[in-house]
XYZ file of C-alpha atoms in Angstrom:
194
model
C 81.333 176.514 -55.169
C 82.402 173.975 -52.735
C 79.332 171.847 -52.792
C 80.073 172.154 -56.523
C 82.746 170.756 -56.593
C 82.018 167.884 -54.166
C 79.719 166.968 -56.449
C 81.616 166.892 -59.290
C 84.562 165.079 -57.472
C 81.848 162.123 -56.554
C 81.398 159.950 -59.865
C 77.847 158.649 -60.280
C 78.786 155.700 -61.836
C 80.720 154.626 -58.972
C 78.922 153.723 -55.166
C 79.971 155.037 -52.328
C 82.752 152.928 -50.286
C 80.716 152.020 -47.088
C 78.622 150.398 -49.547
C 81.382 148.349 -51.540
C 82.189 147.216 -48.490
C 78.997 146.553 -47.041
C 78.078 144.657 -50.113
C 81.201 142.593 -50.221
C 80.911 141.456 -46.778
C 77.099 140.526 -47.854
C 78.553 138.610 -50.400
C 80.887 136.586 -48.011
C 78.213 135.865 -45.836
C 75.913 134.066 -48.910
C 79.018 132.678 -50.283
C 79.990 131.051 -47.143
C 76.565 129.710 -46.367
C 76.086 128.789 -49.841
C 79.300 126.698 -49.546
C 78.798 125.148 -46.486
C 75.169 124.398 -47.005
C 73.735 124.373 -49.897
C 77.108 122.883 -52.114
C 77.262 119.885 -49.869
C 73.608 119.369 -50.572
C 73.948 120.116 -54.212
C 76.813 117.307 -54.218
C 75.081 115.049 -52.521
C 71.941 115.118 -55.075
C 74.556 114.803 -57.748
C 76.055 112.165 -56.663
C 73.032 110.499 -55.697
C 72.154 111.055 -59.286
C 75.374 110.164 -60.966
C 75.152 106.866 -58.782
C 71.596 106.347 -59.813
C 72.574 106.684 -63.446
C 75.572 105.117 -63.767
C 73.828 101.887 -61.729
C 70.936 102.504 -64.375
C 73.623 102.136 -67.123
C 75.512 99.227 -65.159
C 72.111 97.421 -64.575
C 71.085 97.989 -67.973
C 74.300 96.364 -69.630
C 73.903 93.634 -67.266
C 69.951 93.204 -68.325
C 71.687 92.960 -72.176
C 74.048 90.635 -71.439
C 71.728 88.398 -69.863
C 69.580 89.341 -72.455
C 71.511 88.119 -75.229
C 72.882 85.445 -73.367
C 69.356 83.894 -73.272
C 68.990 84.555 -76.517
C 71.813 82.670 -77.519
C 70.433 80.024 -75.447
C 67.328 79.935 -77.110
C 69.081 80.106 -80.445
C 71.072 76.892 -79.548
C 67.798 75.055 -78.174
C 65.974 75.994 -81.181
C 68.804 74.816 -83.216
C 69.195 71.805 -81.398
C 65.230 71.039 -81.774
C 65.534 71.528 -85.359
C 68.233 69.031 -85.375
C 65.893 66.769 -83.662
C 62.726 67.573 -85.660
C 64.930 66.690 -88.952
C 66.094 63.710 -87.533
C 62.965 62.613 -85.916
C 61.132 63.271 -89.329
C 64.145 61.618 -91.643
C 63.204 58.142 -89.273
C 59.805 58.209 -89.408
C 60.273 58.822 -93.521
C 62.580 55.933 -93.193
C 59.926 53.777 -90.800
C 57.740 54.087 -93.358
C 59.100 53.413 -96.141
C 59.922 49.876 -94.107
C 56.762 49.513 -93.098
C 55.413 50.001 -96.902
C 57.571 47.468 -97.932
C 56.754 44.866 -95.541
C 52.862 45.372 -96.391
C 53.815 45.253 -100.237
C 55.666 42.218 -99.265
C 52.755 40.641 -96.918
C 50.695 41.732 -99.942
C 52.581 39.989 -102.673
C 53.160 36.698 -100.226
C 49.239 36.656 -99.581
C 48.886 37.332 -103.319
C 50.938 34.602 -104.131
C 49.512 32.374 -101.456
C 45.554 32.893 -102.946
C 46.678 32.407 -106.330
C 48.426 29.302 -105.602
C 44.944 27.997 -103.862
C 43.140 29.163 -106.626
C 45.388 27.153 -109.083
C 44.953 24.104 -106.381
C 41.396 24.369 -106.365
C 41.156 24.512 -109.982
C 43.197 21.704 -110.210
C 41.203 19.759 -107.574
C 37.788 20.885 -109.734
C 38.859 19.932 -112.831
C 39.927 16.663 -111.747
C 36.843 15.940 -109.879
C 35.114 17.242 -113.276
C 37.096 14.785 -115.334
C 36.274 11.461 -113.158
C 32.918 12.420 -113.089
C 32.727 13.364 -116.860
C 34.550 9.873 -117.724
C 32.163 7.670 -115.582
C 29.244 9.782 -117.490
C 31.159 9.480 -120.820
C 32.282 5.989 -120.372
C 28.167 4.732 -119.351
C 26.995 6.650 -122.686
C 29.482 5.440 -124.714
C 29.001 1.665 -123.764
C 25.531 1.701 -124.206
C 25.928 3.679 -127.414
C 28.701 1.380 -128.831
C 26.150 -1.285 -128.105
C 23.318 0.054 -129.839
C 25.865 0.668 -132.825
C 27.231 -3.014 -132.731
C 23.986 -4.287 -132.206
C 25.380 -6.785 -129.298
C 25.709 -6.302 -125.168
C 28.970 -4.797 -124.051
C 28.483 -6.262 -120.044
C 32.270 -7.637 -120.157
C 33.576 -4.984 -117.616
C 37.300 -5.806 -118.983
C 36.515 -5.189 -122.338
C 34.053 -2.030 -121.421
C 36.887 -0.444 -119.484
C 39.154 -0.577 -122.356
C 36.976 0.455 -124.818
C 35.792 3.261 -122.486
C 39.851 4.147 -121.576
C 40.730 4.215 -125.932
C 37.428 6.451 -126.144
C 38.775 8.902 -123.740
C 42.277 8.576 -125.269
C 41.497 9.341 -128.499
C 39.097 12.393 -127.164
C 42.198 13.873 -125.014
C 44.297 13.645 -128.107
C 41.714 15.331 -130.130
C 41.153 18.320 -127.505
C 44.738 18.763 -126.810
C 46.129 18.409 -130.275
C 42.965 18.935 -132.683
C 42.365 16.490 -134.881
C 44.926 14.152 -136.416
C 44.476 14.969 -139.791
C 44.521 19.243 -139.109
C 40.631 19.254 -138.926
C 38.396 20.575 -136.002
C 35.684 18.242 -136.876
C 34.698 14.975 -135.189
C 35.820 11.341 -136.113
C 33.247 8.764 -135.306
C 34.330 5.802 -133.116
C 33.515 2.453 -133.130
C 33.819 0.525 -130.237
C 35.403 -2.914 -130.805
C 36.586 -1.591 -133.929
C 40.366 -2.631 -133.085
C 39.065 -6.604 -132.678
């Protein structure tokens, strides 16, 4: 009965004490170790990583502030170059609208200039046409007048005269028509004022 009840005294859910203690001791051992040489390891990998991240983070920031600090600088440039472009295209609108009007105004002068030759030249030509057509009138005329009158008109004097009332009376009947409203021709006689 003895054994019986040693073994009932003895609790199976419990170890034995020399093993409690053996195991705590055990236990020391690792913890110390594990303190002393692994945790200062551990500690020094998290830091290292805590440094490595947080510098990450820190150069990160500082890559986006530089960041947007060039972009603001690019924003200003660009703005600033579409300032210039504007104002570079507003004078070049406004140099050629100068330069248009000088060339209309070169144009108009050199316009002006031709025509005014033109109207000189015509003026010269008709001129030259109108001494030539009243030597050619005048010779006809004389030497009709004196087939009409029947005698010699050689007197240069009177020829002249009657040659200058000829031409008188045929500018006053091309300018003005005819004296009495007609288009028609009036016969002249030569000598007919005598």
């Amino acid at each position: 009965m003895g054994t019986l009840a040693a073994e009932e005294a003895h609790n199976p859910l419990l170890p034995p004490l020399g093993e409690i203690i053996i195991g705590l001791i055990a236990f020391a051992v690792v913890m110390i170790v594990f303190f002393r040489l692994i945790a200062p390891r551990f500690e020094q990998v998290f830091r290292a990583r805590r440094e490595a991240i947080e510098g990450g983070i820190e150069r990160a920031e500082a890559m986006q502030a530089e960041a947007k600090a060039a972009l603001e600088q690019y924003r200003a440039q660009l703005a600033e170059a579409r300032t210039e472009a504007a104002q570079i295209r507003d004078q070049a609108r406004a140099e050629g609208q100068q330069i248009l009007e000088e060339l209309r105004a070169q144009a108009q002068e050199e316009s002006a200039r031709i025509v005014a030759r033109g109207e000189e030249q015509l003026a010269a030509n008709r001129q030259s046409i109108v001494t030539e057509l009243r030597g050619q009138i005048g010779a006809l005329a004389v030497d009709l007048a004196g087939r009409v009158v029947g005698e010699s008109l050689e007197d240069d004097a009177r020829r002249r005269g009657t040659v200058d009332r000829f031409l008188d009376q045929l500018d006053g009947m091309t300018g003005g028509g005819a004296p009495d409203g007609r288009t028609g021709s009036t016969v002249f006689v030569p000598g007919g004022d005598r």
